[in-house]
Short mmCIF file of C-alpha atoms in Angstrom, two decimals:
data_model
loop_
_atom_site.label_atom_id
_atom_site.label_comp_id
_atom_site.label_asym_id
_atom_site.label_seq_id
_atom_site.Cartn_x
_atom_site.Cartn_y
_atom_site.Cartn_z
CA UNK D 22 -59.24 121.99 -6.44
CA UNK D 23 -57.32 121.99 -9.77
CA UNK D 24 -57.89 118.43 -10.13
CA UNK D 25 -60.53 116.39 -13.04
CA UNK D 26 -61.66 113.18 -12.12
CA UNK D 27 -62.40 110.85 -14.67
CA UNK D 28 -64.08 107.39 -15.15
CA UNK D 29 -64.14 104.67 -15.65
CA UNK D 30 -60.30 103.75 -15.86
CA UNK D 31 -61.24 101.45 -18.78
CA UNK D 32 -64.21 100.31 -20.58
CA UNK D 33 -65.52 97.56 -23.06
CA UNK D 34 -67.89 97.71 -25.18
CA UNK D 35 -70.16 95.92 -27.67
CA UNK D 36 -69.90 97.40 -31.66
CA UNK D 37 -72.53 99.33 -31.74
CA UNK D 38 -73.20 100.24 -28.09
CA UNK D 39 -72.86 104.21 -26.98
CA UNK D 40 -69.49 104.30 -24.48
CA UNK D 41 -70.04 106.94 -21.79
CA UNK D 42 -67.29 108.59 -19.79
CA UNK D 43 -67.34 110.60 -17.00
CA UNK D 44 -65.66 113.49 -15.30
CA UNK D 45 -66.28 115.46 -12.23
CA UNK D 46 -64.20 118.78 -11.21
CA UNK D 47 -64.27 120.98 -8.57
CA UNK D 48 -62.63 124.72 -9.68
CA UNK D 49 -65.63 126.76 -10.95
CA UNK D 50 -63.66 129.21 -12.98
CA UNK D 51 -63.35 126.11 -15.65
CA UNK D 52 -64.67 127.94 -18.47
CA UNK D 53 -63.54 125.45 -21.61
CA UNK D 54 -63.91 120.96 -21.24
CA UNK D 55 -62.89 119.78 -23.88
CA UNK D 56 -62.41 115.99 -25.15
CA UNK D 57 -59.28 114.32 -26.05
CA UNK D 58 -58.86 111.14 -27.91
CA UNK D 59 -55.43 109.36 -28.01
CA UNK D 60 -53.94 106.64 -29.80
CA UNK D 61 -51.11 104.89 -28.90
CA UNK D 62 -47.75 106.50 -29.50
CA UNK D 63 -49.65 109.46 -31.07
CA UNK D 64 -50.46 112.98 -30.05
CA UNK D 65 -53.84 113.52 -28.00
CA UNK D 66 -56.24 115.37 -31.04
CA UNK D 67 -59.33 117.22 -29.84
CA UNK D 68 -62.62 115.36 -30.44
CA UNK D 69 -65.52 117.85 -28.94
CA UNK D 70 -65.24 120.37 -26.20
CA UNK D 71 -67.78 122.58 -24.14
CA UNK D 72 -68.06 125.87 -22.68
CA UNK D 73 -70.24 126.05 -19.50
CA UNK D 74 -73.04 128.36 -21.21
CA UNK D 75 -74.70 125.61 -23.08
CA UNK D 76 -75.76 121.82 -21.14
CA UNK D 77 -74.88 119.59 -24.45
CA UNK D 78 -72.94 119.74 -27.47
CA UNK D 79 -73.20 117.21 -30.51
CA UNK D 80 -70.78 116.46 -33.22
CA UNK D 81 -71.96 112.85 -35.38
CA UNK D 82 -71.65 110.00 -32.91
CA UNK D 83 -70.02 111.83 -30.23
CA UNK D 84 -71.86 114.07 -27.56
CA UNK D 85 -70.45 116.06 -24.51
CA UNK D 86 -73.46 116.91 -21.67
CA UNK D 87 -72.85 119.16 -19.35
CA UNK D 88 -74.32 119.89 -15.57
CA UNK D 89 -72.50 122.84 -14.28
CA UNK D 90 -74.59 122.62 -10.57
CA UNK D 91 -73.17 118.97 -10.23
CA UNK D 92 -69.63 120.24 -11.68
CA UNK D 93 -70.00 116.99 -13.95
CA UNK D 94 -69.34 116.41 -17.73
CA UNK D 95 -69.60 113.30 -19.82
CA UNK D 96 -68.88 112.23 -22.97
CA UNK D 97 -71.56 109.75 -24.87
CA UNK D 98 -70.09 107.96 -27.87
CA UNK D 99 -72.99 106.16 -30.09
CA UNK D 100 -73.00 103.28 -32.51
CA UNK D 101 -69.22 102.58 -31.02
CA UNK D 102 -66.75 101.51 -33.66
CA UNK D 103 -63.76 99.14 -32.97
CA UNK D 104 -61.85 102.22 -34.68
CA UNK D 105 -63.08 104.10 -31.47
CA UNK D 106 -60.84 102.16 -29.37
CA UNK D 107 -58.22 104.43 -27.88
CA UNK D 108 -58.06 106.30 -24.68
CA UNK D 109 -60.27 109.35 -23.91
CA UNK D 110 -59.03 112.48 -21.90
CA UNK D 111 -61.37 114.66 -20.20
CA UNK D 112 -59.70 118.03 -19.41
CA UNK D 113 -60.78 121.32 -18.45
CA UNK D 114 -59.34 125.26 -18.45
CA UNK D 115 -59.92 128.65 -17.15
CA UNK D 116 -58.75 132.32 -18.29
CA UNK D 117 -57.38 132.67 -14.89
CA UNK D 118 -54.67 130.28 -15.04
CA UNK D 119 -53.76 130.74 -18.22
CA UNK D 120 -55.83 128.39 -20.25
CA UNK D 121 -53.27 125.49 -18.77
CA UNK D 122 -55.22 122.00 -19.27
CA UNK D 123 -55.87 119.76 -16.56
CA UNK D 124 -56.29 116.46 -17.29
CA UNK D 125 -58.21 113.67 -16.13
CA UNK D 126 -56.60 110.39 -16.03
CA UNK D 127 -57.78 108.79 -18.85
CA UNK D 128 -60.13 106.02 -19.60
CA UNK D 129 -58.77 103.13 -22.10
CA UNK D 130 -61.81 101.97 -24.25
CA UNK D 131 -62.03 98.81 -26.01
CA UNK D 132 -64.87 98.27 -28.55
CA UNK D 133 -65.30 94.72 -29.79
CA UNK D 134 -66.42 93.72 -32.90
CA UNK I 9 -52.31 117.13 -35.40
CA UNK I 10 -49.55 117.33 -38.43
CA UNK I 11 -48.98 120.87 -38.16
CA UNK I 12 -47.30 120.74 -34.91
CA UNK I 13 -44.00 119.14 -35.35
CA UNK I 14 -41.91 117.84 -32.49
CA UNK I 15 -38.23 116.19 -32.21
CA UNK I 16 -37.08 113.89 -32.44
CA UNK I 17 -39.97 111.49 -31.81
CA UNK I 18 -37.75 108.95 -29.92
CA UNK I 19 -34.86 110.07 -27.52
CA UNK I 20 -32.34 108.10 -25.07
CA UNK I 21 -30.27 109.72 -22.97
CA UNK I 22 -27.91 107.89 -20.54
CA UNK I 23 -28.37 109.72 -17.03
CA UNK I 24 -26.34 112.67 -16.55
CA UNK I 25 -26.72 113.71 -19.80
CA UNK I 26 -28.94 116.55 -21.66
CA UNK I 27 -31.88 116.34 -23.51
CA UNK I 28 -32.82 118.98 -26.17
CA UNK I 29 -36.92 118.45 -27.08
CA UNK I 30 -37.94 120.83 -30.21
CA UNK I 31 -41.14 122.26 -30.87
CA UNK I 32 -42.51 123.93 -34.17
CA UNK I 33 -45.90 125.23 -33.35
CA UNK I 34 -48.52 125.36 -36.27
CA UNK I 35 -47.95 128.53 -38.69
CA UNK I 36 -49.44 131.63 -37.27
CA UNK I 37 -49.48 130.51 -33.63
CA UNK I 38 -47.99 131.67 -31.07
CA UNK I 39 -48.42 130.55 -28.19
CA UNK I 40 -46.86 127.32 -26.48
CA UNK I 41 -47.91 125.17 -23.51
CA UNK I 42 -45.42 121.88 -22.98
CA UNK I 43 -47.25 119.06 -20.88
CA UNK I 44 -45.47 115.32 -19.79
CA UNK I 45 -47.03 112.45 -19.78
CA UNK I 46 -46.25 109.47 -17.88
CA UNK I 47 -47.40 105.62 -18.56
CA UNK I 48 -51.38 105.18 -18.24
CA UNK I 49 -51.46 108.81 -16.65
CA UNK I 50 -52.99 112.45 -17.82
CA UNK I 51 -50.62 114.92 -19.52
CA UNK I 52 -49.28 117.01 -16.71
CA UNK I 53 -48.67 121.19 -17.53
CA UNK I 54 -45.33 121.79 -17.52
CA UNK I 55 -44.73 125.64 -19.46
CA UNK I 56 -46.56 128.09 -21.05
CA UNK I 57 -44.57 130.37 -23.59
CA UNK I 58 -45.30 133.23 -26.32
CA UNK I 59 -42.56 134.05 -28.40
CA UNK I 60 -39.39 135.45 -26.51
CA UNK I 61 -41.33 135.25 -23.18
CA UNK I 62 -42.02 132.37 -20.39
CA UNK I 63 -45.61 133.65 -19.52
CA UNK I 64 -46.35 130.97 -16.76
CA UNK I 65 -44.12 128.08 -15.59
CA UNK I 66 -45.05 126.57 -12.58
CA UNK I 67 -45.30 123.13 -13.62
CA UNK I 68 -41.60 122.45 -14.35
CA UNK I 69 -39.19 122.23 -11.96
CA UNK I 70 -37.12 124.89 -10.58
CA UNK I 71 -33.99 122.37 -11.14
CA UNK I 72 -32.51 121.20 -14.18
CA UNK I 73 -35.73 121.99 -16.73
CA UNK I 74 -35.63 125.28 -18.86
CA UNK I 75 -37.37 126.28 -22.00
CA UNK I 76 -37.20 129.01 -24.50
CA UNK I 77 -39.74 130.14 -27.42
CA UNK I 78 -37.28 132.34 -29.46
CA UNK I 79 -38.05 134.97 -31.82
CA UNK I 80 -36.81 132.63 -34.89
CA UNK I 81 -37.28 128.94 -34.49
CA UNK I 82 -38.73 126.28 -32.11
CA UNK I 83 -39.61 126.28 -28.74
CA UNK I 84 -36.75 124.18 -27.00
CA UNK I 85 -37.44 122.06 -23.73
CA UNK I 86 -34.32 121.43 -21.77
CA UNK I 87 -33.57 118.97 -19.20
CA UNK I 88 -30.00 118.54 -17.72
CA UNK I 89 -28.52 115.76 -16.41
CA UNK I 90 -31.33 113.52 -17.11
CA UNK I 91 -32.81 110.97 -13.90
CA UNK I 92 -34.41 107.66 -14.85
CA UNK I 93 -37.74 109.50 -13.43
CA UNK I 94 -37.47 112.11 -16.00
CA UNK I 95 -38.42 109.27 -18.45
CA UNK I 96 -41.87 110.07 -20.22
CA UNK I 97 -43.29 111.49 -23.29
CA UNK I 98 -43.59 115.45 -23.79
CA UNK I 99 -46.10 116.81 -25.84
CA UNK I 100 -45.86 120.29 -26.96
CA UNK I 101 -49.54 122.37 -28.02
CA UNK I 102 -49.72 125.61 -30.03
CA UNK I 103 -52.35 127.92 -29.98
CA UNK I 104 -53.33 130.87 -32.39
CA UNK I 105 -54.38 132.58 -29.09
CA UNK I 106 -55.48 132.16 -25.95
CA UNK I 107 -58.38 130.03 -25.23
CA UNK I 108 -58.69 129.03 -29.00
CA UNK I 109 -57.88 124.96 -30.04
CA UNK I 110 -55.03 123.69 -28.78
CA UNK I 111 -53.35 121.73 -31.20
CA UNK I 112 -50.79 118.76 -29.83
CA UNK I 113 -47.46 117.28 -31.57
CA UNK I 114 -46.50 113.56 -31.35
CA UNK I 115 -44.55 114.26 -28.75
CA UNK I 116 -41.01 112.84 -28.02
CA UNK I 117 -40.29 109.89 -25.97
CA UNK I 118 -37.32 110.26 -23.90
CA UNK I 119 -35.85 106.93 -22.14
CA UNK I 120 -33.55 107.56 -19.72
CA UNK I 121 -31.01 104.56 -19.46
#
């Protein structure tokens, strides 16, 4: 039940595209999904998160939407960039257990030029 | 990202031996979560401390892995006599407080030989 399921594992695609991730969960005290980008050998830095009150959130290119009756999340990346190419975390929290994230597994994207 | 400052980046132990993993959360935060990451995987919760307290640990194990968050200086993860399987990066997050950002390190990358 603690568990965030992410996909797809990896992903091309074209410059210019929108890249869309997705996550599922199942624990329905999540109250914070946020979005994690990393790049190799570096930290994972937050790019957008969500709390469950609102469907969608939008910051520039990137977008999270939210369906809390499907216990889904996505993340929607426009115009991709080939700087965009790293790998994407979904993760969720709750007050409950401490604010602890749980991680999805990741998805590697690769945007080409 | 910068403010969170772990060491040493790079580690190798030879098993048997100790590792020492420092953590210096971002100024004015207090609160500490430790995660591990293995290859191509999600970061995995390992501790959650506040300054001179372990407030939740039940993702590390019972044997061999401690941690501290002392009054003066950086949180400390400790592993004794390091396994080959213990090989993987640790990230360390800081928080202001609960359920705010959580802010990530580099993390250190600890090769067991």
């Amino acid at each position: 039940q603690q568990q965030v399921k992410q996909s797809p594992q990896s992903l091309i695609v074209q410059k210019g595209g929108i890249s869309i991730i997705n996550c599922a969960y199942e624990n329905t005290a999540f109250d914070y999904f946020p979005w994690y980008q990393q790049f190799p050998g570096k930290g994972p830095a937050l790019l957008i998160a969500i709390r469950p009150d609102v469907s969608e959130k939008k910051e520039g290119r990137f977008t999270i939407s939210f369906n809390k009756s499907a216990k889904q999340f996505s993340l929607h990346i426009m115009d991709s960039q080939p700087g965009d190419s790293a790998t994407y975390f979904c993760a969720a929290s709750a007050m409950d257990s401490n604010y602890q994230l749980i991680w999805g597994a990741g998805t590697k994207l690769i945007i080409k030029p | 990202n910068a403010g969170v400052m772990q060491n040493p980046r790079h580690l190798v132990r030879r098993r048997g031996q100790e590792a020492r993993l420092r953590c210096s959360p971002m100024k004015g935060h207090s609160h500490v979560y430790w995660y591990r990451q293995l290859p191509e995987e999600g970061l995995k919760f390992m501790v959650y401390l506040q300054k001179e307290n372990i407030i939740d640990e039940s993702g590390m194990p019972k044997e061999r892995f401690s941690a501290e968050f002392p009054k003066e200086g950086p949180s400390i993860l400790r592993i004794q006599q390091v396994v080959r399987g213990d090989s993987a990066a640790y990230f360390c997050a800081s928080y202001r407080d609960r359920g705010t950002e959580a802010f990530f390190g580099q993390g250190t990358r600890l090769t067991v030989v």
